[in-house]
């Protein structure tokens, strides 16, 4: 084995050497390749610097300033961060957002997974798959407006059904208890199809021979789902989870259309609060501070998720 | 070799083209010569004021006007971006909510010199001038329009309940028992078994028709909801009225009024907060509500409700039996301090502030009330011929029932801070203890 490995390494080295020689930039034919390479990556690089790197660095700088947008920023050190720690509305908004994320992730992942498995097992019809993804294609504002009409406690079709069953309507978007669960339901409805299709694609990568082996070993459907399907889907589920968590933390349009953060801040998610501070009250410095805090939280959460779920590894190897 | 030289050139061109596109299409900052850029968020006013263009351009040869309209949700963000980028419009429509923020940061041009140089008479307006005076005593806008509130009612429901339009127009109110307004609203309320709100056996949990729409929170000034009631007692929100240093939320009369408003929902006479997600016209149109306290801007929409006769009555008479009170807000027509075309911008906004232009524009759509009495009369007559009686609002302006929505500092922060507290009160999360907190908070925000 050692000999084989050594031979392999030597072979690789010689390939690399040959390879380097083959694209030697000093040869007359490739003398200008470096310049051309820079030119070709320039659009992406400029886009990255102008639309990502500079705004991020500028945002970090502004979070240390008092910036009302129409007058130059004034450096205030850690004042905004001290204010952030004492801002009850910020912490309450963070709590509301985390509650929303939990509901969206738990119900969103479960429903998407079940839908994907059902699709995988029962149909190969592309029309059905197309219909499943339809809510994702609808604009968030349109979905939120339509749902707010359907959930209206006096005139909405959902409450008409509920009233016939229970005799009592539910103030879905107008009560403290129901506001966030209702918004999470709309969000799950909208994103479920997209997530289901991604998971469905993951299911298609699992070789049928694995299930055949499972059946030969006497495993039933539930056991095969738990012991085979779920572990093999882990990288896909990890990706869907990370995307759902980040997307849920950034929820804005559904809240802005349905409740505007009410009643009494019950659905005042962090993005809503940041938007109001920055664009409503022109307090861009403090808005940048809150955005930076959210950015840091998302990085930590995503990192933990990736580590805990070993997202970059697959059990298929 | 040619190809190799061509690639970098094309790449540079590809990069430069979008950047060039970004810098094109600027607003007023770039406008040279005689083009005045004017912005509004109201699509109807954008069309209406085009009626004035021919007359203006005839009076001012060489000066042209470019009218742009952006949806209200994006309007102020776009305007602010224009200030920052230096390409804001030369003149624009503004809301009093953003007056302080823009004036404080030097974005608005004071109009006093233009007014005196051109002998422009501010007396041509009967409402709105006071709304646009800043703390430095200078005038920063000409009023573009004005608005007030009224009580809209379902005529059939009122008749079936045994009332006439005159009964609705002469309703009295006081903070102790709600006066005849409370009695009428209670009688107009019907539960699912057909029992009226003032009859034995009324089930407040199963209301088919509410006597009145929600008078609870909408905004921190309650312009179309609780304000026309409490202000008949002499209470006004600001202390002092213009550029207040505190809002009088802790006044005992105010607290008593809020308790009465909340009681209407508790008794099943008005819907609870959040019960409807639709607007007041839809509530009245669906037959779920018999009366609604709403803005004057809704008059033509109410009149167009299919299969429904909607009456318009003035707001209630106060405890003294004679006082009516409606808060009137006016949008302003302003000049950007950074404009390179201020003189022509002044020519345009002062032309818009003429009776001739206001009449032409307001008649075109009938969607807004001009601040000039002659133009308002023309609009009222025109709307009457179309079946919409605006007499209530004409009377309100002429009889002094309206009072200005005075500007105050940090309107946006006030809204987002006070509204949740109001909502907490109306949903019974908090009680009367919320009002001293609201007064103290408003003081801090107004000082900020």
XYZ file of C-alpha atoms in Angstrom:
765
model
C 0.000 0.000 0.000
C 2.790 2.372 0.962
C 4.551 1.701 -2.299
C 1.405 2.319 -4.253
C 0.778 5.568 -2.442
C 4.322 6.692 -2.996
C 4.069 5.909 -6.657
C 0.804 7.739 -6.828
C 2.262 10.839 -5.176
C 5.255 10.823 -7.483
C 2.989 10.427 -10.459
C 0.888 13.347 -9.284
C 3.976 15.491 -8.788
C 5.229 14.743 -12.242
C 1.782 15.550 -13.627
C 1.790 18.856 -11.766
C 5.239 19.698 -13.069
C 4.226 18.789 -16.574
C 1.043 20.732 -16.115
C 2.804 23.854 -14.901
C 5.178 23.637 -17.830
C 2.233 23.292 -20.168
C 0.689 26.598 -19.098
C 3.932 28.472 -18.485
C 3.023 32.131 -18.520
C 6.528 33.004 -19.641
C 6.039 31.238 -22.939
C 5.325 33.671 -25.755
C 1.887 32.165 -26.436
C 0.646 32.877 -22.870
C 2.553 36.015 -21.994
C -0.610 38.101 -21.663
C -2.867 35.496 -20.064
C -2.504 36.993 -16.579
C -3.738 40.381 -17.806
C -6.584 38.769 -19.709
C -7.526 36.751 -16.627
C -7.779 39.956 -14.586
C -9.893 41.562 -17.268
C -12.225 38.584 -17.394
C -12.723 38.408 -13.646
C -12.913 42.201 -13.355
C -16.715 42.443 -13.733
C -17.255 39.958 -10.902
C -14.524 41.550 -8.825
C -15.862 45.071 -9.324
C -19.374 43.838 -8.501
C -18.077 42.218 -5.333
C -16.138 45.282 -4.221
C -18.809 47.858 -5.149
C -21.928 45.994 -4.070
C -20.651 43.815 -1.231
C -17.268 44.656 0.255
C -17.556 48.452 0.288
C -21.172 48.527 1.600
C -20.219 46.020 4.324
C -17.197 48.024 5.446
C -19.165 51.268 5.179
C -22.020 49.693 7.179
C -19.575 48.629 9.902
C -18.140 52.154 10.021
C -21.620 53.750 10.127
C -22.594 51.542 13.050
C -20.103 53.561 15.108
C -21.598 56.901 14.053
C -24.595 59.145 14.457
C -25.732 59.297 10.834
C -28.952 60.985 9.746
C -28.160 60.455 6.048
C -28.608 64.078 4.952
C -25.731 65.346 7.084
C -22.260 63.795 7.389
C -21.860 61.007 9.962
C -20.389 61.861 13.358
C -18.189 59.232 15.006
C -19.681 58.272 18.378
C -17.581 55.256 19.347
C -19.559 52.548 21.084
C -22.577 54.763 21.905
C -24.863 52.878 19.491
C -23.832 49.537 20.969
C -24.482 50.764 24.515
C -27.875 51.991 23.297
C -28.505 48.604 21.667
C -27.973 46.737 24.932
C -30.461 48.996 26.718
C -33.043 49.059 23.911
C -36.011 46.999 25.094
C -37.721 47.163 21.692
C -34.618 45.649 20.045
C -34.527 42.714 22.457
C -38.266 42.214 22.226
C -37.970 42.287 18.405
C -35.158 39.750 18.600
C -37.364 37.499 20.746
C -40.245 37.867 18.278
C -37.899 37.078 15.374
C -36.466 33.981 17.067
C -40.018 32.754 17.794
C -40.885 33.282 14.124
C -37.710 31.504 12.975
C -38.406 28.510 15.240
C -41.965 28.139 13.951
C -40.911 28.620 10.326
C -38.015 26.179 10.561
C -39.780 23.419 12.490
C -43.010 23.481 10.503
C -41.357 24.494 7.220
C -38.768 21.712 7.307
C -41.251 19.063 8.434
C -43.887 19.911 5.844
C -41.295 20.273 3.057
C -39.725 16.923 3.916
C -43.060 15.108 4.064
C -44.146 16.724 0.794
C -40.875 15.770 -0.919
C -41.087 12.161 0.250
C -44.723 11.887 -0.828
C -43.818 13.380 -4.225
C -40.898 10.998 -4.571
C -42.924 7.945 -3.683
C -46.232 8.681 -5.342
C -45.679 10.665 -8.494
C -43.210 11.352 -11.232
C -45.572 13.862 -12.803
C -43.731 17.121 -13.512
C -47.012 19.066 -13.531
C -47.613 18.114 -9.893
C -44.058 19.171 -9.028
C -44.667 22.436 -10.846
C -47.844 23.079 -8.854
C -46.025 22.411 -5.574
C -43.498 25.174 -6.320
C -46.176 27.662 -7.420
C -46.532 29.559 -4.081
C -42.797 30.274 -4.162
C -43.224 32.050 -7.485
C -45.870 34.410 -6.112
C -44.645 37.787 -4.878
C -44.461 38.046 -1.079
C -46.615 41.167 -1.078
C -49.350 39.498 -3.149
C -49.289 36.368 -0.976
C -49.435 38.420 2.221
C -52.286 40.626 0.969
C -54.347 37.650 -0.175
C -53.767 35.756 3.065
C -54.669 38.787 5.179
C -58.016 38.946 3.360
C -58.556 35.209 3.765
C -57.711 35.390 7.486
C -59.913 38.439 8.185
C -61.977 37.596 11.233
C -65.170 39.108 9.832
C -65.063 38.513 6.087
C -62.263 35.981 5.493
C -62.997 32.560 4.064
C -60.733 30.816 6.607
C -62.632 32.309 9.527
C -65.975 31.463 7.943
C -64.951 27.787 8.037
C -63.547 28.058 11.559
C -66.685 29.805 12.805
C -68.833 27.015 11.391
C -66.728 24.428 13.194
C -66.080 26.158 16.515
C -68.575 29.019 16.636
C -65.776 31.521 17.359
C -63.656 33.411 14.816
C -59.904 33.774 15.403
C -58.157 37.146 15.238
C -55.284 35.682 13.251
C -53.413 38.892 12.496
C -55.026 41.107 15.129
C -54.185 39.329 18.360
C -50.900 39.041 20.212
C -51.092 35.253 20.500
C -51.859 34.574 16.854
C -49.921 37.259 14.957
C -46.533 35.484 14.683
C -47.936 31.955 14.157
C -50.138 33.348 11.361
C -47.208 35.127 9.679
C -45.102 31.957 10.054
C -47.904 29.960 8.431
C -47.962 32.334 5.429
C -44.174 32.162 5.186
C -44.153 28.342 5.366
C -46.900 28.153 2.730
C -44.858 30.359 0.450
C -41.471 28.660 0.831
C -42.601 25.073 1.328
C -42.702 24.157 -2.368
C -39.205 25.457 -3.083
C -37.723 23.555 -0.140
C -39.678 20.434 -1.079
C -38.263 20.495 -4.615
C -34.683 20.824 -3.304
C -35.231 17.906 -0.903
C -36.924 15.993 -3.717
C -33.801 16.486 -5.850
C -31.765 15.154 -2.923
C -34.000 12.084 -2.690
C -33.370 11.337 -6.349
C -29.619 11.133 -5.709
C -30.069 8.219 -3.271
C -29.433 4.991 -5.223
C -32.411 2.583 -5.244
C -29.998 -0.255 -4.431
C -29.674 1.083 -0.890
C -33.428 0.661 -0.346
C -33.271 -2.798 -1.961
C -30.571 -3.769 0.525
C -32.718 -2.360 3.333
C -35.690 -4.414 2.242
C -33.561 -7.579 2.053
C -32.416 -6.868 5.611
C -36.084 -6.736 6.650
C -36.435 -2.978 7.327
C -39.931 -1.503 7.111
C -40.797 1.889 5.501
C -40.424 3.885 8.721
C -37.101 2.284 9.557
C -35.804 2.896 6.050
C -36.876 6.546 6.259
C -35.176 7.035 9.627
C -32.056 4.942 9.032
C -31.461 5.446 5.312
C -33.296 8.413 3.851
C -32.686 10.982 6.600
C -28.935 10.334 7.046
C -28.343 10.327 3.301
C -30.281 13.556 2.913
C -28.323 15.298 5.653
C -26.242 17.641 3.448
C -29.354 18.714 1.539
C -31.365 19.156 4.737
C -28.495 21.161 6.223
C -28.507 23.483 3.237
C -32.292 23.896 3.363
C -32.080 24.504 7.111
C -29.404 27.188 6.744
C -31.340 28.890 3.938
C -34.602 28.723 5.916
C -33.013 30.136 9.065
C -31.340 33.010 7.217
C -34.482 33.693 5.155
C -36.650 33.624 8.268
C -34.385 36.028 10.131
C -34.785 38.385 7.186
C -38.585 38.249 7.060
C -39.981 41.672 6.208
C -42.501 41.848 3.363
C -45.152 39.584 4.908
C -44.988 41.475 8.224
C -45.012 44.881 6.536
C -48.147 43.990 4.574
C -50.131 42.039 7.168
C -49.519 43.507 10.643
C -46.904 46.263 10.304
C -45.388 44.890 13.503
C -48.580 45.089 15.572
C -50.588 44.668 17.614
C -48.525 46.361 20.308
C -45.208 45.218 18.756
C -46.319 41.556 18.919
C -44.973 40.925 15.409
C -42.321 43.649 15.278
C -39.567 41.485 13.809
C -36.004 42.743 13.740
C -35.961 43.673 10.046
C -39.101 45.736 10.541
C -37.557 47.583 13.466
C -34.292 48.182 11.597
C -36.174 49.454 8.542
C -38.271 51.796 10.640
C -35.269 53.215 12.490
C -33.237 53.731 9.313
C -35.745 54.654 6.626
C -38.624 55.905 8.810
C -36.659 57.910 11.349
C -33.444 58.481 9.329
C -31.435 57.008 12.203
C -29.114 55.175 9.847
C -26.260 54.954 12.352
C -28.308 52.971 14.860
C -29.942 51.016 12.027
C -26.460 49.972 10.866
C -25.575 48.923 14.423
C -28.627 46.674 14.632
C -27.900 45.265 11.169
C -24.346 44.485 12.243
C -25.669 42.704 15.335
C -28.028 40.665 13.149
C -25.186 39.918 10.720
C -22.995 38.647 13.578
C -25.819 36.503 14.939
C -26.484 34.955 11.529
C -22.804 34.136 11.029
C -22.627 32.399 14.421
C -25.894 30.510 13.881
C -24.918 29.395 10.380
C -21.469 28.299 11.545
C -22.987 26.263 14.386
C -25.528 24.677 12.048
C -22.869 23.694 9.538
C -20.679 22.193 12.269
C -23.474 20.384 14.078
C -24.930 18.915 10.905
C -21.575 18.156 9.287
C -23.107 19.732 6.237
C -20.033 19.382 4.056
C -19.858 15.632 4.552
C -22.085 13.023 3.021
C -22.921 9.544 4.234
C -23.186 8.238 0.686
C -19.377 7.823 0.424
C -3.481 41.091 -31.487
C -6.471 43.177 -32.403
C -8.773 40.741 -30.682
C -6.618 40.804 -27.581
C -6.758 44.601 -27.432
C -10.442 44.555 -28.093
C -11.287 42.342 -25.100
C -10.114 44.785 -22.387
C -11.828 47.623 -24.212
C -15.098 45.731 -24.341
C -14.755 44.742 -20.683
C -14.236 48.362 -19.667
C -17.203 49.365 -21.796
C -19.352 46.643 -20.228
C -18.460 47.943 -16.782
C -18.886 51.578 -17.634
C -22.254 51.218 -19.341
C -24.281 50.302 -16.241
C -22.519 52.984 -14.209
C -23.361 55.522 -16.861
C -26.930 54.301 -16.807
C -26.993 54.804 -13.023
C -25.986 58.399 -13.360
C -28.466 59.145 -16.099
C -32.063 60.150 -15.487
C -31.254 62.466 -12.612
C -33.720 64.793 -11.006
C -33.634 68.485 -10.295
C -30.001 68.790 -9.326
C -29.026 68.223 -12.903
C -31.867 70.121 -14.481
C -30.501 72.968 -16.451
C -32.198 75.879 -18.119
C -35.899 75.961 -17.826
C -36.926 72.451 -16.870
C -38.501 72.117 -13.441
C -38.794 68.614 -12.019
C -41.765 68.168 -9.707
C -42.589 65.010 -7.759
C -45.758 63.745 -6.143
C -46.764 60.397 -4.620
C -50.397 60.802 -5.693
C -51.051 59.338 -9.125
C -54.280 61.326 -9.409
C -52.559 64.631 -8.623
C -49.808 63.760 -11.107
C -52.449 63.577 -13.830
C -54.511 66.477 -12.450
C -51.689 69.012 -12.405
C -50.889 68.299 -16.042
C -54.008 70.371 -16.684
C -52.005 73.391 -15.503
C -48.948 72.821 -17.681
C -50.188 74.575 -20.812
C -51.205 77.717 -18.922
C -47.962 77.788 -16.956
C -45.722 77.309 -19.961
C -47.618 80.026 -21.816
C -47.086 82.448 -18.934
C -43.449 81.424 -18.573
C -41.943 80.968 -22.031
C -38.878 78.729 -22.026
C -39.757 77.051 -18.744
C -41.024 73.483 -18.920
C -42.208 71.212 -16.139
C -41.554 67.508 -15.793
C -44.056 65.824 -13.427
C -43.024 62.470 -11.903
C -45.016 60.232 -9.613
C -43.718 57.483 -7.316
C -45.828 55.237 -5.089
C -46.079 56.538 -1.522
C -44.295 53.456 -0.122
C -41.127 54.347 -2.052
C -41.611 58.073 -2.381
C -39.828 59.310 0.740
C -37.011 56.772 0.434
C -36.449 57.881 -3.151
C -36.658 61.543 -2.169
C -34.115 61.047 0.612
C -31.831 59.157 -1.772
C -32.202 62.094 -4.180
C -31.105 64.560 -1.462
C -28.047 62.425 -0.734
C -27.168 61.850 -4.383
C -27.775 65.487 -5.309
C -30.458 64.751 -7.872
C -33.656 65.371 -5.906
C -36.476 67.188 -7.724
C -36.520 70.994 -7.830
C -39.920 71.004 -6.144
C -42.035 68.299 -4.592
C -45.074 67.363 -2.569
C -44.273 66.699 1.092
C -46.120 65.324 4.081
C -46.017 67.176 7.401
C -44.632 63.977 8.979
C -41.286 64.557 7.206
C -41.299 68.361 7.476
C -39.124 68.478 10.592
C -36.619 65.860 9.388
C -36.040 67.610 6.050
C -36.076 71.169 7.386
C -33.746 70.321 10.282
C -31.186 68.941 7.848
C -31.305 71.932 5.533
C -33.003 70.307 2.566
C -35.908 72.751 2.269
C -35.774 76.230 0.779
C -37.503 78.935 2.859
C -40.131 80.601 0.686
C -40.449 83.966 2.452
C -38.114 85.841 0.082
C -39.825 84.412 -2.984
C -43.223 85.317 -1.535
C -42.246 88.917 -0.847
C -40.359 89.391 -4.148
C -43.265 88.154 -6.233
C -45.976 89.749 -4.052
C -47.574 86.359 -3.666
C -50.577 86.489 -1.322
C -50.668 83.632 1.189
C -54.168 84.838 2.095
C -55.425 83.061 -1.020
C -55.457 79.866 1.060
C -58.042 79.383 3.772
C -56.396 76.262 5.222
C -52.926 74.780 5.451
C -50.579 77.789 5.648
C -49.966 77.356 9.393
C -49.047 73.702 8.941
C -45.896 74.663 7.082
C -44.275 77.241 9.328
C -41.065 75.940 10.883
C -39.564 76.693 14.287
C -37.506 79.507 12.722
C -40.769 81.268 11.842
C -40.227 80.821 8.106
C -42.708 79.456 5.582
C -41.405 76.302 3.907
C -44.322 75.237 1.722
C -47.487 76.346 0.002
C -50.479 74.164 0.886
C -51.351 71.751 -1.919
C -54.610 70.442 -0.556
C -56.431 69.859 2.699
C -58.397 67.090 4.332
C -60.797 66.679 7.221
C -63.013 63.941 8.631
C -66.724 63.135 8.608
C -69.159 60.423 9.581
C -70.192 58.169 6.700
C -73.341 56.131 7.231
C -75.397 53.454 5.516
C -78.649 55.331 4.751
C -80.823 52.202 4.635
C -79.615 50.947 8.012
C -80.146 54.352 9.573
C -83.695 54.536 8.171
C -84.524 50.988 9.314
C -83.350 51.928 12.815
C -85.847 54.825 12.805
C -83.404 57.680 12.319
C -83.052 60.362 9.685
C -79.971 61.924 8.107
C -80.605 64.976 10.312
C -80.417 62.793 13.436
C -76.957 61.639 12.350
C -75.880 65.179 11.465
C -76.923 66.479 14.898
C -75.433 63.749 17.097
C -73.985 65.003 20.361
C -71.131 63.499 22.306
C -69.482 63.779 25.718
C -66.773 61.661 27.362
C -69.031 60.541 30.237
C -71.813 58.648 28.472
C -71.071 59.248 24.778
C -74.196 61.430 24.254
C -76.701 60.691 21.490
C -73.862 59.368 19.331
C -73.496 56.448 21.746
C -77.261 55.863 21.831
C -77.577 55.854 18.031
C -74.510 53.646 17.527
C -75.858 51.197 20.110
C -79.265 51.075 18.431
C -77.697 50.580 14.985
C -75.790 47.527 16.261
C -77.537 44.211 15.523
C -76.475 40.726 16.582
C -76.859 37.561 14.499
C -80.320 36.953 15.996
C -81.541 40.368 14.910
C -81.449 41.828 18.438
C -80.335 45.454 18.603
C -77.542 46.629 20.885
C -79.945 48.416 23.267
C -82.460 45.555 23.480
C -82.524 42.763 26.073
C -80.803 39.557 24.955
C -78.244 41.296 22.729
C -75.257 38.947 22.204
C -72.107 41.077 21.966
C -70.029 38.059 20.913
C -72.046 37.466 17.758
C -72.504 40.847 16.134
C -73.812 40.937 12.579
C -73.608 44.727 12.137
C -71.586 47.087 14.299
C -73.094 50.516 14.969
C -69.787 52.220 14.264
C -66.365 51.251 12.911
C -63.339 51.049 15.176
C -62.575 54.389 16.820
C -59.484 52.977 18.484
C -55.984 53.520 17.320
C -54.986 54.285 13.776
C -52.309 56.850 14.346
C -50.977 58.769 17.315
C -53.103 61.810 16.522
C -56.352 59.891 15.868
C -57.186 62.246 13.014
C -60.173 60.342 11.658
C -61.029 58.278 14.746
C -60.997 59.642 18.300
C -59.695 63.155 17.602
C -62.986 64.628 16.240
C -64.597 63.571 19.540
C -62.065 64.610 22.200
C -61.153 67.869 20.458
C -64.746 69.150 20.903
C -63.924 69.465 24.635
C -61.164 71.946 23.844
C -58.422 69.316 24.233
C -55.735 69.543 21.587
C -52.856 67.145 21.358
C -49.928 69.582 21.335
C -48.772 71.796 24.153
C -48.120 74.344 22.727
C -50.173 73.704 19.587
C -47.383 74.193 17.028
C -44.012 72.506 17.591
C -45.253 71.038 20.833
C -42.891 70.146 23.647
C -45.332 67.555 24.996
C -48.470 65.734 23.954
C -51.361 65.840 26.385
C -52.030 62.117 26.639
C -52.216 62.303 30.442
C -55.079 64.817 30.476
C -58.028 63.362 32.502
C -60.494 64.258 29.701
C -58.356 62.383 27.186
C -58.103 59.311 29.426
C -61.882 59.348 29.997
C -62.413 59.524 26.231
C -60.072 56.616 25.545
C -61.916 54.552 28.183
C -65.196 55.330 26.400
C -63.700 54.395 22.992
C -62.423 51.082 24.345
C -65.779 50.489 26.008
C -67.526 50.657 22.607
C -65.567 47.581 21.487
C -66.009 45.838 24.839
C -69.779 46.322 24.559
C -69.883 44.983 20.981
C -70.932 48.355 19.513
C -67.657 48.731 17.564
C -65.301 46.022 16.278
C -62.241 45.173 18.321
C -58.784 46.222 17.219
C -57.602 43.896 14.446
C -61.044 42.416 13.828
C -61.036 43.814 10.304
C -58.009 43.777 8.058
C -59.897 45.748 5.406
C -60.482 49.477 5.156
C -63.453 51.531 6.293
C -65.090 51.666 2.845
C -65.090 47.870 2.591
C -66.438 47.569 6.146
C -69.370 49.854 5.340
C -69.799 48.321 1.894
C -70.035 44.797 3.299
C -72.855 45.789 5.667
C -70.755 44.847 8.712
C -70.668 48.438 9.922
C -73.479 51.017 9.888
C -71.461 54.213 10.518
C -67.815 54.990 10.003
C -65.699 57.942 11.040
C -63.419 58.507 8.056
C -61.292 60.935 6.095
C -62.620 63.378 3.521
C -60.397 61.732 0.920
C -62.698 58.688 1.049
C -65.853 60.624 0.079
C -65.805 59.725 -3.599
C -64.902 56.080 -2.829
C -67.843 55.750 -0.433
C -70.111 57.268 -3.085
C -69.040 54.624 -5.588
C -69.927 51.630 -3.367
C -72.239 49.546 -5.541
C -75.844 49.103 -4.411
C -75.354 51.238 -1.305
C -76.510 54.750 -0.460
C -73.902 56.342 1.793
C -74.713 59.574 3.612
C -72.065 62.042 4.793
C -72.603 63.798 8.122
C -70.373 66.230 9.991
C -68.498 64.990 13.043
C -70.264 65.120 16.431
C -71.295 68.167 18.435
C -69.279 68.390 21.637
C -70.423 68.566 25.278
C -71.517 72.202 24.858
C -73.924 71.155 22.091
C -72.487 73.602 19.545
C -68.799 72.818 18.964
C -67.638 70.642 16.132
C -63.950 69.965 15.654
C -62.025 68.298 12.865
C -58.285 68.123 12.520
C -57.212 69.238 9.048
C -53.907 68.246 7.533
C -52.456 69.752 4.389
C -49.715 68.404 2.179
C -47.133 70.991 1.210
C -45.500 72.064 -2.034
C -41.814 72.670 -1.394
C -38.583 73.660 -3.115
C -35.416 71.644 -2.584
C -32.619 73.737 -1.098
C -30.098 72.006 -3.380
C -31.965 72.794 -6.605
C -30.150 74.759 -9.313
C -33.437 75.949 -10.654
C -35.090 77.543 -7.621
C -36.544 80.620 -9.311
C -38.336 78.553 -11.929
C -39.365 76.051 -9.237
C -40.967 78.933 -7.338
C -42.752 80.059 -10.510
C -44.207 76.555 -10.849
C -45.326 76.020 -7.259
C -46.761 79.517 -7.004
C -48.632 78.907 -10.263
C -49.961 75.677 -8.746
C -51.079 77.783 -5.811
C -53.354 79.909 -7.990
C -57.134 79.573 -8.021
C -57.111 78.904 -11.753
C -54.672 75.973 -11.559
C -56.162 74.550 -8.358
C -59.629 74.583 -9.921
C -58.493 72.942 -13.153
C -56.484 70.261 -11.325
C -59.079 69.463 -8.664
C -61.904 69.266 -11.198
C -59.892 66.818 -13.281
C -60.008 64.049 -10.647
C -62.181 65.244 -7.759
C -59.869 63.251 -5.485
C -58.428 66.087 -3.412
C -59.687 69.302 -1.881
C -57.938 72.511 -2.985
C -56.855 74.852 -0.194
C -58.256 77.846 -2.073
C -61.951 78.486 -1.245
C -63.014 79.404 -4.812
C -61.480 76.222 -6.210
C -63.031 74.174 -3.396
C -66.493 75.557 -4.222
C -66.008 74.578 -7.866
C -65.006 71.028 -6.880
C -67.979 70.695 -4.498
C -70.401 71.850 -7.237
C -68.858 69.485 -9.750
C -68.984 66.524 -7.353
C -72.603 67.330 -6.428
C -73.537 67.068 -10.108
C -71.974 63.581 -9.991
C -73.980 62.609 -6.898
C -71.337 63.226 -4.202
C -72.369 65.861 -1.662
C -69.241 67.496 -0.212
C -71.302 70.195 1.510
C -70.172 68.953 4.926
C -66.536 69.743 4.136
C -67.306 73.078 2.506
C -69.261 74.029 5.641
C -66.443 72.767 7.850
C -63.951 75.086 6.179
C -66.331 78.051 6.166
C -67.701 77.607 9.708
C -64.352 77.164 11.418
C -64.955 73.541 12.404
C -61.500 72.598 11.225
C -58.248 73.247 13.029
C -54.751 72.656 11.640
C -52.751 69.498 12.269
C -49.818 71.458 13.610
C -46.364 70.136 12.803
C -44.230 68.597 15.513
C -40.748 67.134 15.740
C -39.822 63.532 14.974
C -43.258 62.516 13.662
C -42.070 59.161 12.392
C -40.499 58.093 15.684
C -43.573 59.337 17.523
C -45.797 57.149 15.370
C -43.827 53.960 15.821
C -43.389 54.519 19.559
C -46.880 55.645 20.560
C -48.922 53.335 18.347
C -47.844 50.088 20.095
C -48.739 51.670 23.452
C -52.156 52.645 22.104
C -52.620 49.129 20.762
C -51.647 47.688 24.152
C -54.399 49.816 25.738
C -57.084 48.910 23.215
C -56.270 45.194 23.475
C -56.459 45.381 27.316
C -52.796 44.518 27.725
C -52.454 47.836 29.529
C -54.888 50.110 31.352
C -55.039 53.831 32.102
C -51.490 53.659 33.483
C -50.265 53.670 29.870
C -51.237 57.316 29.324
C -48.780 59.003 31.731
C -46.106 56.818 30.102
C -47.233 57.960 26.664
C -47.088 61.607 27.761
C -43.585 61.166 29.194
C -42.375 59.266 26.113
C -43.807 61.881 23.760
C -41.977 64.581 25.706
C -38.677 62.758 25.215
C -39.291 62.230 21.494
C -40.356 65.838 20.915
C -37.196 67.030 22.674
C -34.975 64.603 20.707
